[in-house]
Tab-separated table of C-alpha atoms in Angstrom:
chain	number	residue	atom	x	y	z
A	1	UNK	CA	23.698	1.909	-20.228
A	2	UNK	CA	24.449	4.877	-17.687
A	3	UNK	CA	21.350	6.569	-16.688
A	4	UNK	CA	20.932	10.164	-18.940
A	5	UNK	CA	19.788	12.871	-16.199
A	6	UNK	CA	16.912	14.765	-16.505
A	7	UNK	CA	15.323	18.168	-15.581
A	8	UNK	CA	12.262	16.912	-14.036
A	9	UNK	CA	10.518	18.505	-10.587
A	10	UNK	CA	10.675	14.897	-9.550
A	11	UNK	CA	14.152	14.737	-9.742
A	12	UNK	CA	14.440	11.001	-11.364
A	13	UNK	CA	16.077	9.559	-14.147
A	14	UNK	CA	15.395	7.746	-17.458
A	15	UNK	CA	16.294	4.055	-18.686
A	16	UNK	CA	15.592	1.872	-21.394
A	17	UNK	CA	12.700	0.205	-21.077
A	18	UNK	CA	12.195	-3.607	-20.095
A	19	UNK	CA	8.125	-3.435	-21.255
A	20	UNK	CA	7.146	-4.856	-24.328
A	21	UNK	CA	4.002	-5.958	-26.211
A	22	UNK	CA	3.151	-7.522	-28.964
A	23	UNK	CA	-0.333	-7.431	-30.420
A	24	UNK	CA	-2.612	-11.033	-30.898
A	25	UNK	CA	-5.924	-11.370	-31.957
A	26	UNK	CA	-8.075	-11.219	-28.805
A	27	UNK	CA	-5.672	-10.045	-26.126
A	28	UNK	CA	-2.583	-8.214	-25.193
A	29	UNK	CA	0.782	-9.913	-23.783
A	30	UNK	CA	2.805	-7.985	-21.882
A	31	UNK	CA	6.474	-8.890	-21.384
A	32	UNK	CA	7.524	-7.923	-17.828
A	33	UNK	CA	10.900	-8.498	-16.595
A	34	UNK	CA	10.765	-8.004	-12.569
A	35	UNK	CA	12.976	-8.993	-9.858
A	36	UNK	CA	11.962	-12.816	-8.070
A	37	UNK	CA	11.072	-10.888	-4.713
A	38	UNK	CA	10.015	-14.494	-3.823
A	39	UNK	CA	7.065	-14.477	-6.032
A	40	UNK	CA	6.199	-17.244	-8.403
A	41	UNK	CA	5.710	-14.423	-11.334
A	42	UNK	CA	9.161	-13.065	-12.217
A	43	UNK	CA	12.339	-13.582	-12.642
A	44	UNK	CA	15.844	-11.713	-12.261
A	45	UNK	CA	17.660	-13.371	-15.312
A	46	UNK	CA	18.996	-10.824	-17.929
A	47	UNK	CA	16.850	-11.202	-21.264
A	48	UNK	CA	14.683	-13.213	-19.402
A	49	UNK	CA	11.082	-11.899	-19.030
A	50	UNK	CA	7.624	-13.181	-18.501
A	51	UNK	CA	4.262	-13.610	-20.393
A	52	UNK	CA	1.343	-13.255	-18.713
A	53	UNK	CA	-2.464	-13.341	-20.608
A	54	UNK	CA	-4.114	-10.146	-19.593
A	55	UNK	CA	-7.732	-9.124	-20.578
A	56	UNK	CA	-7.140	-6.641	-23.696
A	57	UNK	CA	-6.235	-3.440	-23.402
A	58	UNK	CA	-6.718	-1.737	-27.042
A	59	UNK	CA	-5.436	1.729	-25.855
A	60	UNK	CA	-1.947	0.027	-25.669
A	61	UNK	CA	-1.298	-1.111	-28.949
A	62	UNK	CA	-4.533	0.481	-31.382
A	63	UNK	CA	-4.632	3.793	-32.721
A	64	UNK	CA	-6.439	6.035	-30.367
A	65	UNK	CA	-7.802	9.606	-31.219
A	66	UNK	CA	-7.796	10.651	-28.517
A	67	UNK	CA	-4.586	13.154	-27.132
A	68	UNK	CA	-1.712	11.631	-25.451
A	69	UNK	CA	-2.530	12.588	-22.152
A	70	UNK	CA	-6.056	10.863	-22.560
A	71	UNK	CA	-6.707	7.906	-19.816
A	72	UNK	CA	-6.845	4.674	-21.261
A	73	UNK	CA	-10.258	2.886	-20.495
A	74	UNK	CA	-10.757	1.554	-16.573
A	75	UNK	CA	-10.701	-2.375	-16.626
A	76	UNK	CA	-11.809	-4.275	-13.701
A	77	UNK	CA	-8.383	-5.720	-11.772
A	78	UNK	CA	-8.094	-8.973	-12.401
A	79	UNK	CA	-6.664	-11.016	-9.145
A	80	UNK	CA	-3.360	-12.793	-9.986
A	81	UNK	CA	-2.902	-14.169	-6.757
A	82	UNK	CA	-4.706	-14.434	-3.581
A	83	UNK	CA	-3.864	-11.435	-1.567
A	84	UNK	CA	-6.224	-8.582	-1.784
A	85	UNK	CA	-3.557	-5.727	-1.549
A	86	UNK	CA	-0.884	-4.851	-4.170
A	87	UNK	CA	1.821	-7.083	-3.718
A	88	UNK	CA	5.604	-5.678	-4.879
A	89	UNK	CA	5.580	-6.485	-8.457
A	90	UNK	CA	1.998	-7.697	-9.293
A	91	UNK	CA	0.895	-7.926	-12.511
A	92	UNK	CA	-2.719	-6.042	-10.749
A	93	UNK	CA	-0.304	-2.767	-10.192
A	94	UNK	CA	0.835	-2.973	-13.853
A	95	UNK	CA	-2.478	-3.250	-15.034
A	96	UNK	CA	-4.018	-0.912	-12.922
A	97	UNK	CA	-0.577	1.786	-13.438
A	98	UNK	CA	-0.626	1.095	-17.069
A	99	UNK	CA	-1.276	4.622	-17.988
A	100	UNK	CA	2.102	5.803	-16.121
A	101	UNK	CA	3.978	3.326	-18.463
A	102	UNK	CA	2.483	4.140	-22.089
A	103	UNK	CA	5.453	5.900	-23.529
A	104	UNK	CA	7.819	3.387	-22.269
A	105	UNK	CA	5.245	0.423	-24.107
A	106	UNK	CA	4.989	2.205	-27.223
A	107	UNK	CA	9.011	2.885	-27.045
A	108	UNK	CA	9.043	-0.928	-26.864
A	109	UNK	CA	7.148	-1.996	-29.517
A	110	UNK	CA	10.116	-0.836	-31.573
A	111	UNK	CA	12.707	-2.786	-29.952
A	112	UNK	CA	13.527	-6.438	-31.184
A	113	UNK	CA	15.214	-7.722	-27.631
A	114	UNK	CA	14.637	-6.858	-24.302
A	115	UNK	CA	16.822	-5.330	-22.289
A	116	UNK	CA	18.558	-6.874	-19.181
A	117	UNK	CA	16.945	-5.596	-16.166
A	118	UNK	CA	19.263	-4.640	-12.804
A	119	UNK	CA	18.392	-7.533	-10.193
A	120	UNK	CA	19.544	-5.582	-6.813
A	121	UNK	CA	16.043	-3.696	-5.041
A	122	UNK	CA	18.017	-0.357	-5.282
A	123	UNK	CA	18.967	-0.430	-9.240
A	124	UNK	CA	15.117	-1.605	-9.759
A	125	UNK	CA	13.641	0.747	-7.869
A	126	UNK	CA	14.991	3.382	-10.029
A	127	UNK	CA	14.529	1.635	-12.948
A	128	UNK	CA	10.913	1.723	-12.902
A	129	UNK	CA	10.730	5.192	-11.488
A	130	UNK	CA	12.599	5.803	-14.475
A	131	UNK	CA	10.056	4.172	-17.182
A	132	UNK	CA	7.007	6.345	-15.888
A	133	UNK	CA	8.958	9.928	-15.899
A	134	UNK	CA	7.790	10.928	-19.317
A	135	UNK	CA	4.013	10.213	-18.812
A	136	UNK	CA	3.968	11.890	-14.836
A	137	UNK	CA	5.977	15.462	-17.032
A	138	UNK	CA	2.839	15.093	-19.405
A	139	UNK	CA	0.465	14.917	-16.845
A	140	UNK	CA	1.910	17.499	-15.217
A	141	UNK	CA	2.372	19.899	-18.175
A	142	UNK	CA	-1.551	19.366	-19.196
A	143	UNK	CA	-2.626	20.143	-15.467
A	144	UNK	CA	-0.420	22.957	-15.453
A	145	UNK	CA	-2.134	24.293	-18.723
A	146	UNK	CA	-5.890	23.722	-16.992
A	147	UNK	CA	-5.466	25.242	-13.791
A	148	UNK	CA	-7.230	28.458	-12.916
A	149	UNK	CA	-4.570	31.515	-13.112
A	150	UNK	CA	-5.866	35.148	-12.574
A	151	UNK	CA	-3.465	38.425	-11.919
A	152	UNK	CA	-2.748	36.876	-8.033
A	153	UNK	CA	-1.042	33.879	-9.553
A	154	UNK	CA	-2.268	30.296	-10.330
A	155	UNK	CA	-4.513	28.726	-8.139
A	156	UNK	CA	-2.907	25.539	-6.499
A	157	UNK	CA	-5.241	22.377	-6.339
A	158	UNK	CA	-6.201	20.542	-3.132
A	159	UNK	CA	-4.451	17.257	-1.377
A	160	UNK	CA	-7.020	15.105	0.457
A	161	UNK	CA	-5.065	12.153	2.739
A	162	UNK	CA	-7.722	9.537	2.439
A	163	UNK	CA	-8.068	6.333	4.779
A	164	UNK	CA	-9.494	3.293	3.032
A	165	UNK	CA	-9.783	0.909	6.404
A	166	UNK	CA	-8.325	-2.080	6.595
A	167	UNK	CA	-9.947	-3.830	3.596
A	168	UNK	CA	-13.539	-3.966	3.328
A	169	UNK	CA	-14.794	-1.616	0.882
A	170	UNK	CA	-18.036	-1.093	2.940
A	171	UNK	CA	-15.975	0.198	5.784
A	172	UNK	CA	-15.462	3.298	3.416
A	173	UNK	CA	-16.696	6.291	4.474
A	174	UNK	CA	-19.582	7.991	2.508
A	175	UNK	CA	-16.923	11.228	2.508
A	176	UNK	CA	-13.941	8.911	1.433
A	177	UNK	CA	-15.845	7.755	-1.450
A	178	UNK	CA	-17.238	11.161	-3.087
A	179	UNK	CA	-13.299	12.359	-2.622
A	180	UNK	CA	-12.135	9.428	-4.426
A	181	UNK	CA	-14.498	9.707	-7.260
A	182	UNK	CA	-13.528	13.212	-8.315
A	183	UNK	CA	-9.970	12.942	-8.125
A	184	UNK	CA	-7.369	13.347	-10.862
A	185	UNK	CA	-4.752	11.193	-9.545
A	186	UNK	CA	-4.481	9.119	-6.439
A	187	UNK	CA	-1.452	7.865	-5.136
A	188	UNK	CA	-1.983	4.593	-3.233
A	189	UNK	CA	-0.082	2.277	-0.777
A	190	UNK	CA	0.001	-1.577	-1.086
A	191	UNK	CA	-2.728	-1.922	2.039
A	192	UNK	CA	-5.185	-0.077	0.066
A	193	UNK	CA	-7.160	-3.229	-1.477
A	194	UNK	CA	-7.782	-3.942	-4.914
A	195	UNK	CA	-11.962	-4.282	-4.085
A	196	UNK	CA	-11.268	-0.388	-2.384
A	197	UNK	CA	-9.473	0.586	-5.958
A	198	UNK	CA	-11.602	-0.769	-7.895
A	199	UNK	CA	-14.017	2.040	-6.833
A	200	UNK	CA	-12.582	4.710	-8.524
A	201	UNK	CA	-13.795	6.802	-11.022
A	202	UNK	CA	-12.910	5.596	-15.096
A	203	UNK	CA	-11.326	8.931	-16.017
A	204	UNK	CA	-8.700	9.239	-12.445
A	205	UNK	CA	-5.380	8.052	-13.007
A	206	UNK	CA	-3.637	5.818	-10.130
A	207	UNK	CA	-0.033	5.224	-9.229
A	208	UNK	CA	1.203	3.247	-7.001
A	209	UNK	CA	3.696	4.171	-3.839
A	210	UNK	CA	3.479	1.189	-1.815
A	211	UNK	CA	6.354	-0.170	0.519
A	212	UNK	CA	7.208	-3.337	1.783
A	213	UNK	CA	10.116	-4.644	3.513
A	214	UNK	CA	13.010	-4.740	1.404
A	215	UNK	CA	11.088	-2.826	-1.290
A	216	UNK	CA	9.627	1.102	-1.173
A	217	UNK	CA	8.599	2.307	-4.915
A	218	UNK	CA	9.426	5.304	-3.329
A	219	UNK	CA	10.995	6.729	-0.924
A	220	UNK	CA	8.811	9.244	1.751
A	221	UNK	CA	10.607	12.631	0.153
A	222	UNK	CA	9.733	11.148	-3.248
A	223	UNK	CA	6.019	10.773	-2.296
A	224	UNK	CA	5.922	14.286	-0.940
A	225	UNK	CA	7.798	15.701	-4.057
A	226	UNK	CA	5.095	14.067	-5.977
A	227	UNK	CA	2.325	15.182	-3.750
A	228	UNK	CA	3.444	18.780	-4.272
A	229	UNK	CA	4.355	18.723	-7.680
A	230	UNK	CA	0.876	17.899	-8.622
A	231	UNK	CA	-1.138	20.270	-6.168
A	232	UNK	CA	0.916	22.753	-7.382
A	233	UNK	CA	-0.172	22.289	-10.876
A	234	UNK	CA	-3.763	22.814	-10.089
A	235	UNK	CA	-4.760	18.869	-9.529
A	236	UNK	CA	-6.876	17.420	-6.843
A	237	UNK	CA	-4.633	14.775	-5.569
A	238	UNK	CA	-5.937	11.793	-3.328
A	239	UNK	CA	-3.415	9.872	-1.714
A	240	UNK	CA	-4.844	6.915	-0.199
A	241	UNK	CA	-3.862	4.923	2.708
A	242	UNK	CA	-4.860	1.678	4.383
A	243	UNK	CA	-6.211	1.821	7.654
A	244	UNK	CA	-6.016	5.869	9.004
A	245	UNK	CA	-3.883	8.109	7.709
A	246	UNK	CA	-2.763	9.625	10.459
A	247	UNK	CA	-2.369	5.870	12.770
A	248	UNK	CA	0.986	4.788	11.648
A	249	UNK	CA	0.144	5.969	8.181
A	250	UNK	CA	3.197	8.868	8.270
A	251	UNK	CA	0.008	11.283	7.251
A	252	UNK	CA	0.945	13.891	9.805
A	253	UNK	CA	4.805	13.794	7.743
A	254	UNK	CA	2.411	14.910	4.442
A	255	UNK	CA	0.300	16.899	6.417
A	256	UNK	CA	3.222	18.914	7.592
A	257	UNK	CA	5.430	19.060	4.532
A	258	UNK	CA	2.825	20.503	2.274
A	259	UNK	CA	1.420	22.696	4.400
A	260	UNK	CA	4.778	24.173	4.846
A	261	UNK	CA	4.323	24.489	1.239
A	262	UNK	CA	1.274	26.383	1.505
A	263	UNK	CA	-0.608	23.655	0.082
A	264	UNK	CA	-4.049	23.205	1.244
A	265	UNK	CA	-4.364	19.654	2.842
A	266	UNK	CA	-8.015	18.098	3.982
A	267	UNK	CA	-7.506	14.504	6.010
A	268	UNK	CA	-10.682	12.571	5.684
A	269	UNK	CA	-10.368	9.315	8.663
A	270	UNK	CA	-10.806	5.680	8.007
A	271	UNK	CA	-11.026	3.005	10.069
A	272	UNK	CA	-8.097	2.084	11.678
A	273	UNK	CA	-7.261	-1.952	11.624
A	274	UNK	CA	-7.685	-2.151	15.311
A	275	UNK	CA	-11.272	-1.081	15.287
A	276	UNK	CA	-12.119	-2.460	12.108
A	277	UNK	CA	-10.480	-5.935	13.192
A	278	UNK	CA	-11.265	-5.745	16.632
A	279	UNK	CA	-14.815	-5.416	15.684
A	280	UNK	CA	-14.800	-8.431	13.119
A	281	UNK	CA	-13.698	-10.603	15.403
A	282	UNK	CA	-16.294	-9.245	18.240
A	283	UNK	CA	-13.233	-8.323	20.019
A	284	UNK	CA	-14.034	-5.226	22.774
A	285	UNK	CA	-10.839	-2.997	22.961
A	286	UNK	CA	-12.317	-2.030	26.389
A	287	UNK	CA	-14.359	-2.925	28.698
A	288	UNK	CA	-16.063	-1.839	31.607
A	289	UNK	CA	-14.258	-3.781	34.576
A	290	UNK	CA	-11.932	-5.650	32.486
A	291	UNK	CA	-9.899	-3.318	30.008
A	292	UNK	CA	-9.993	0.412	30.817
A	293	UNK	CA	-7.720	1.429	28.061
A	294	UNK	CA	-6.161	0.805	24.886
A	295	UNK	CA	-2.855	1.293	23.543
A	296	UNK	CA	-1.698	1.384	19.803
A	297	UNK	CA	2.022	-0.069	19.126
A	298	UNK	CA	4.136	-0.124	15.717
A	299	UNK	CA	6.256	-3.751	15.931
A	300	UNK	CA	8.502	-1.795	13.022
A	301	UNK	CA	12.529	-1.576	13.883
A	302	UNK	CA	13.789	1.475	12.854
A	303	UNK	CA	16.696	-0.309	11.234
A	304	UNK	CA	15.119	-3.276	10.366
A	305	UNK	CA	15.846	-5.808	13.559
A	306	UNK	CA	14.090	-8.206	15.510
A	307	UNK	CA	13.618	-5.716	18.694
A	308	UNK	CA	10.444	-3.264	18.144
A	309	UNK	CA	11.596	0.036	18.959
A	310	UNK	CA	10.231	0.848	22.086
A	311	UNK	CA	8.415	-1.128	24.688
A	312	UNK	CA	7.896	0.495	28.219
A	313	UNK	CA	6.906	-1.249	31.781
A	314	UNK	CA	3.446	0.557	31.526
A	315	UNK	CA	2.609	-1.334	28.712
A	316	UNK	CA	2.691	-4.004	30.057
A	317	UNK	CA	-0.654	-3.392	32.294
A	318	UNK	CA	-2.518	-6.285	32.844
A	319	UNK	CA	-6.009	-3.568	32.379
A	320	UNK	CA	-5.170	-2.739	29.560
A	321	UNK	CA	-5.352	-3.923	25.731
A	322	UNK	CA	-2.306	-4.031	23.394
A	323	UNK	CA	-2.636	-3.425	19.267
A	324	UNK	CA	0.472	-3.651	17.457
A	325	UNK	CA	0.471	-3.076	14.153
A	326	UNK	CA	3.242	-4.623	11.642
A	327	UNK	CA	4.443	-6.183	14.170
A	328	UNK	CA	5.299	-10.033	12.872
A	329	UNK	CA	8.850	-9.728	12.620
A	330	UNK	CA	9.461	-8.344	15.940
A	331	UNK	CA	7.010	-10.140	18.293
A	332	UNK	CA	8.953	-12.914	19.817
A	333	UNK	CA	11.545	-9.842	21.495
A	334	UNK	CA	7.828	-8.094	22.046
A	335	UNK	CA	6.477	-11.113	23.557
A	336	UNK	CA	9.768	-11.548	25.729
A	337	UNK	CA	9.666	-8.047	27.006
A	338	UNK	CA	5.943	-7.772	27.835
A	339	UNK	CA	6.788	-11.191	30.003
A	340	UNK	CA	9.882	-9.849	31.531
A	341	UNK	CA	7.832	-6.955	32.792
A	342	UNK	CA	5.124	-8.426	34.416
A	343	UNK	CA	2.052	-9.480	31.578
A	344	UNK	CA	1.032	-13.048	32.320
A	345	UNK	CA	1.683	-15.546	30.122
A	346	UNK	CA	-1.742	-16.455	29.966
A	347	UNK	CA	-3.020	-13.092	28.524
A	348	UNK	CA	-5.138	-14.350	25.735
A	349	UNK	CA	-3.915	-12.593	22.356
A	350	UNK	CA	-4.812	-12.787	18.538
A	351	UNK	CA	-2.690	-12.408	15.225
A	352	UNK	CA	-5.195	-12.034	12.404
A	353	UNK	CA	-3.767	-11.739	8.836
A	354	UNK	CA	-5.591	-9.215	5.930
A	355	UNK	CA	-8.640	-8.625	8.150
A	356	UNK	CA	-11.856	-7.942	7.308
A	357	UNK	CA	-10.856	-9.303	3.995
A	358	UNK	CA	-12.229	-12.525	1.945
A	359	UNK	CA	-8.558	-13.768	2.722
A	360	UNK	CA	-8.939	-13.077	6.432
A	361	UNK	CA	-6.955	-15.417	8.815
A	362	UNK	CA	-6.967	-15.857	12.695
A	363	UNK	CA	-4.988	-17.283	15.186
A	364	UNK	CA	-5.754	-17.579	18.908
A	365	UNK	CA	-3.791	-18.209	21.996
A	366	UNK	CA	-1.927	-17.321	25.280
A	367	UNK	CA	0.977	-15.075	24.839
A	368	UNK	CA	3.427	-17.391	25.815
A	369	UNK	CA	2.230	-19.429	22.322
A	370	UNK	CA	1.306	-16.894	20.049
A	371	UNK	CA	4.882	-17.055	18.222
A	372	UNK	CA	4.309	-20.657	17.878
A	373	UNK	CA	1.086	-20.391	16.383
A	374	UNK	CA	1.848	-17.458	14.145
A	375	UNK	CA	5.138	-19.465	12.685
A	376	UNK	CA	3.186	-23.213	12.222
A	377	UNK	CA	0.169	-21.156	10.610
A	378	UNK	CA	2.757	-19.247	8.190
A	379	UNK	CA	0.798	-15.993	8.555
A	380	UNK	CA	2.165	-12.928	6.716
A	381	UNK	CA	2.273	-10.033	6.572
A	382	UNK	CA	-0.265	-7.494	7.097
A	383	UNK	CA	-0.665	-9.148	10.206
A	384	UNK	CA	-2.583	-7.111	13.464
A	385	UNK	CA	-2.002	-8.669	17.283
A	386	UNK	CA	-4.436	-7.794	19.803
A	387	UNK	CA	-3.445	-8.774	23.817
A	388	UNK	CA	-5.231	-8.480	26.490
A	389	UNK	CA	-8.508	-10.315	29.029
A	390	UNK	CA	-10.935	-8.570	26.126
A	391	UNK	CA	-9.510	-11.185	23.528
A	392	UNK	CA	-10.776	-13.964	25.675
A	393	UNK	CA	-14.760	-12.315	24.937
A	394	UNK	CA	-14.461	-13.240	21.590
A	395	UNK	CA	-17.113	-15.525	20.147
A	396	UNK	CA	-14.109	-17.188	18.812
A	397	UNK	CA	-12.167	-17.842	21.312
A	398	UNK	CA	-11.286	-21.623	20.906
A	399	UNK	CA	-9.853	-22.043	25.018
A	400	UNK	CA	-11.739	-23.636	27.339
A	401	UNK	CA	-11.784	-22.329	31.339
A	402	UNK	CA	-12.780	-24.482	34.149
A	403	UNK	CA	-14.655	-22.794	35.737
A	404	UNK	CA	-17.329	-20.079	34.429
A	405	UNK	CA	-15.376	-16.873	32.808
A	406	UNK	CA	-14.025	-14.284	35.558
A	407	UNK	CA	-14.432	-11.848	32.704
A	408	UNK	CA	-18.302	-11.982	32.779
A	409	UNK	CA	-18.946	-10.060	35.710
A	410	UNK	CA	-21.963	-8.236	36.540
């Protein structure tokens, strides 16, 4: 059917809803039709969905007394698959979202067939945007209703842009962790892991905002509409981020926007990959008489390519070390480039896949091999490279030199 518009500050639309459940005796199945991004758990068939056993969730099918804006009861994630971050459609975001999606459940339980879902990224996108308006315009409405007002107007809440490091929970700052205890909702990206999420407090609700090539749940403007709507209704909104917020983490776009707002925003750091990486590996991103600087590079394409967007002569310095971030897609032309402007082809370099996580995968080699190492091992994405001489001080380094290291130097 055509979507209905409605008056919303978050400016979305409603569907039908594609979630169904149906009660059994010691558990809960949950019928989720979504799109085959390449993932052995869905499907894009219309009326076809999928059944997947979850640990039971009473608050989604037994009488509660509690109000309708109560959270359900935190369960621990349960890991569907073997990547520690949110993947696209994983049954670990529904579970952990589930909240977001009551009305649409309880709207289903009515229904006797499912609805076909839209199979194009665009049309789904929407769509499930669409199935968790009526439970964000409660939240909203009971924040609104709590907040402190007095005769200079309502006092807006707080926005804290949290980094979460590349994985580890202990990599967590002590500061990171009391934030993301007392917050009422936290918006989080797919490279925030599940062990980091599991942290948070029973009572704080969690939506996801994650992007992935091919896929963003939302779009940037959406996040920051969301961002404001809820500070201004008096909440103390988290929004997490892998890594640091403000290293290829678009932080400094939220930072701006809301300020601009006159919304009060606090960034609290994390560990950036490189470091956090770097350091797992006993990589040195300098070193005295060997690297004398570091340089952080996004592989990304602005429209989606195989070139990264910019790569200049100077980074190309033989003294200096290389990071790119998200940069899988785009390395061979990176590779090329560096090459073409004077980086040996012998610069030792590293691709390591979800690191610092159980899942953690590394490959070694010279730059001129790299690309054939990264495509035999079938590493994916997120994947950090690291080039430079400091790669070759690695415990881990599997290449053998003739002669004794030139790097170890007095």
């Amino acid at each position: 059917m055509s979507p209905q518009p409605l008056q919303s500050p978050l400016h979305f639309y409603h569907y039908h809803s594609p979630i169904q459940t149906q009660t059994l005796p010691d558990s809960v199945y949950i019928i989720l039709e979504v799109e085959a991004f390449n993932a052995t758990l869905s499907f894009c068939t219309p009326h076809m969905a999928l059944l997947h056993k979850l640990a039971p969730f009473t608050s989604l099918h037994t009488p509660s007394t509690k109000t309708s804006h109560s959270p359900p009861p935190r369960r621990r994630v349960i890991s569907f698959s073997a990547s520690p971050f949110t993947e696209k459609h994983s049954l670990e975001r529904y579970q952990r979202d589930q909240w977001v999606y009551e009305s649409t459940i309880q709207e289903g339980q009515s229904q006797t067939t499912p609805f076909p879902l839209p199979c194009d990224s665009a049309s789904l996108r929407e769509h499930d945007i669409a199935l968790q308006l009526p439970e964000l315009k409660k939240l909203l409405q009971v924040l609104r209703e709590k907040r402190e007002c007095g005769e200079e107007g309502c006092v807006p809440g707080n926005v804290f842009l949290v980094g979460t490091g590349p994985g580890d929970p202990e990599l967590l700052t002590l500061k990171a962790m009391r934030v993301i205890k007392s917050a009422d909702l936290l918006l989080y990206d797919r490279l925030v892991s599940n062990d980091v999420l599991d942290l948070v407090g029973p009572d704080a609700r969690l939506l996801y905002v994650g992007k992935t090539a091919g896929y963003h749940s939302r779009t940037q403007e959406e996040i920051h509409e969301l961002l404001l709507s809820f500070a201004e209704a008096g909440a103390t909104v988290v929004r997490l981020k892998g890594g640091d917020p403000l290293v290829f983490g678009r932080g400094g776009e939220e930072m701006d926007f809301l300020q601009q707002q006159g919304i009060q925003v606090k960034v609290i750091p994390g560990i950036t990959a490189a470091s956090g990486i770097a350091a797992e590996l006993g990589i040195p991103l300098t070193h005295r008489g060997i690297a004398n600087s570091v340089r952080f590079l996004t592989g990304h394409s602005r429209k989606g390519g195989s070139d990264p967007l910019f790569v200049s002569e100077n980074a190309a310095d033989p003294d200096s070390t290389l990071v790119v971030y998200m940069g899988l897609s785009t390395f061979p032309s990176l590779a090329q480039k560096l090459m073409l402007n004077g980086l040996s082809p012998q610069t030792p370099a590293a691709a390591i896949e979800r690191g610092t996580t159980l899942q953690q995968r590394t490959v070694f080699a010279e730059l001129k091999d790299l690309h054939e190492k990264i495509t035999s091992t079938q590493l994916v994405s997120p994947t950090l490279i690291i080039i430079g001489k400091v790669v070759e001080l690695s415990p881990f380094w599997p290449i053998p030199t003739k002669e004794e290291s030139c790097l170890i130097k007095a």
